[in-house]
Every structure is written in C-alpha cells, then in structure tokens.
C-alpha positions as CSV (number, residue, x, y, z in Angstrom):
1,K,3.3,-5.3,2.8
2,V,4.7,-6.0,-0.7
3,R,5.7,-2.4,-1.2
4,I,7.4,-2.3,2.2
5,Q,9.4,-5.4,1.4
6,I,10.4,-4.2,-2.1
7,G,11.1,-0.7,-0.8
8,G,13.3,-2.1,1.9
9,A,15.2,-4.2,-0.5
10,E,15.9,-1.2,-2.7
11,G,17.0,1.0,0.2
12,G,13.8,2.9,0.6
13,S,11.6,3.4,3.7
14,T,10.2,0.4,5.5
15,S,7.8,2.5,7.6
16,P,4.2,1.5,6.8
17,I,3.1,5.1,7.3
18,E,5.7,6.5,4.9
19,V,5.0,3.8,2.3
20,T,1.2,4.6,2.6
21,K,1.8,8.3,2.2
22,Q,3.9,7.7,-0.9
23,L,1.3,5.3,-2.3
24,L,-1.5,7.7,-1.9
25,K,0.6,10.6,-3.4
26,E,1.6,8.5,-6.5
27,D,-1.5,6.4,-7.1
28,G,-4.3,7.9,-5.0
29,V,-6.8,5.9,-3.0
30,T,-7.3,3.4,-5.9
31,G,-3.7,2.4,-5.4
32,M,-4.7,0.7,-2.1
33,Y,-6.8,-1.7,-4.1
34,R,-4.2,-2.6,-6.8
35,G,-3.9,-6.4,-7.0
36,L,-7.3,-7.0,-5.3
37,S,-8.6,-8.9,-8.3
38,A,-5.5,-11.2,-8.3
39,G,-5.7,-11.6,-4.5
40,L,-9.4,-12.7,-4.7
41,T,-8.7,-15.0,-7.6
42,R,-5.9,-16.6,-5.6
43,Q,-8.2,-17.1,-2.6
44,V,-10.9,-18.7,-4.7
45,F,-8.6,-21.2,-6.3
46,Y,-6.4,-21.9,-3.2
47,T,-9.3,-22.2,-0.7
48,G,-11.5,-24.1,-3.2
49,A,-8.7,-26.6,-4.1
50,R,-7.6,-27.0,-0.5
51,L,-11.1,-27.7,0.9
52,G,-12.1,-29.8,-2.1
53,L,-9.0,-31.9,-2.1
54,Y,-9.1,-32.4,1.6
55,D,-12.7,-33.9,1.3
56,I,-11.6,-36.2,-1.5
57,F,-8.5,-37.4,0.3
58,T,-10.3,-38.0,3.6
59,E,-13.0,-39.9,1.9
60,A,-10.4,-42.1,0.1
61,A,-8.5,-42.7,3.4
62,K,-11.5,-43.6,5.6
63,V,-12.1,-47.2,6.6
64,P,-15.9,-47.7,7.2
65,G,-16.8,-48.0,10.8
66,E,-13.4,-46.8,12.1
67,K,-12.3,-43.4,13.4
68,M,-9.6,-42.0,11.1
69,P,-6.3,-41.8,12.9
70,F,-4.5,-38.5,13.4
71,W,-1.7,-39.4,11.1
72,K,-4.1,-40.0,8.2
73,T,-5.9,-36.7,8.8
74,T,-2.5,-35.0,8.9
75,V,-1.4,-36.6,5.6
76,C,-4.7,-35.6,3.9
77,A,-4.4,-32.0,5.2
78,L,-0.7,-31.6,4.2
79,S,-1.3,-33.1,0.7
80,A,-4.4,-30.9,0.1
81,G,-2.6,-27.8,1.2
82,G,0.5,-28.5,-0.8
83,I,-1.4,-29.2,-4.0
84,A,-3.6,-26.2,-3.5
85,A,-0.5,-24.0,-3.0
86,V,0.7,-25.1,-6.4
87,I,-2.7,-24.4,-8.0
88,G,-2.9,-20.9,-6.4
89,N,0.7,-19.9,-7.2
90,P,0.1,-18.3,-10.6
91,A,-2.5,-16.0,-9.1
92,D,-0.1,-15.2,-6.2
93,L,2.5,-14.2,-8.7
94,S,0.0,-12.0,-10.5
95,L,-0.8,-10.3,-7.2
96,I,2.8,-9.4,-6.6
97,R,3.4,-8.2,-10.1
98,M,0.3,-6.0,-10.0
99,Q,1.3,-4.5,-6.6
100,T,4.8,-3.7,-7.6
101,D,4.2,-2.5,-11.2
102,S,3.7,1.1,-10.3
103,M,7.1,1.1,-8.5
104,L,8.9,0.5,-11.8
105,P,10.1,3.3,-14.1
106,V,7.4,4.4,-16.5
107,A,9.1,2.8,-19.5
108,E,9.2,-0.6,-17.8
109,R,5.7,-0.7,-16.5
110,R,3.3,-3.3,-17.8
111,N,0.2,-1.4,-16.6
112,Y,-1.6,-4.4,-15.1
113,T,-5.2,-3.8,-14.1
C-alpha cells in the first residue's frame, strides 16, 4: 500500500500487480516483509496502550452500583485511542521509512532492517 501511494505521488504505477512485480524484481520475496518488525512493534504498543488505558479510564469513570452511561464509555474509548495513537506513532513512522527506503536512490538509502 505504501509503495502504491509513493509510486503514484511520483508519477509511477498505482497498479498493485505492477508494484508487486517491481518489488519482487528489485528486492525479491523478502521485500514483501520489509517493515514487518516495525509493523508488529506498532501493533504491540498501540493495542497494548489502547486496551490498557481503556481499562484504567473505565475503572476511574465507574460509579459503584450504576451502569456506566454511553457518553462516559465513549469518552474513555476516544481518550484511550487518541493517547495510544500518539504512543504508537514513532513505530508507524519507522514502518513507513522501512518500506520506502528501497525506493530511494542507492546513495540516499539508510538500509533499515
């Protein structure tokens, strides 16, 4: 997806089939997994933070013996998701950089692994 977006912005092909052919030709099968470590890291931090913060927020918002109203649940969910997005953002940036590094000229590549 990232390669399609970058390729389209640079005037290249936006066809998933053409982008996949080019990726396999240039990087081989292992190119399909470039950025996987950053993607998994992002998922661990984002999902862990989102679920953990939601539990903390709902516990703090509960009134014993009462059902929590919808608006409180919504505020807890939005707050947890927003804070988790900030926590997961550095890993998301790493993912994009790892996936687009091979598209740079050889002299400008950072060779992320």
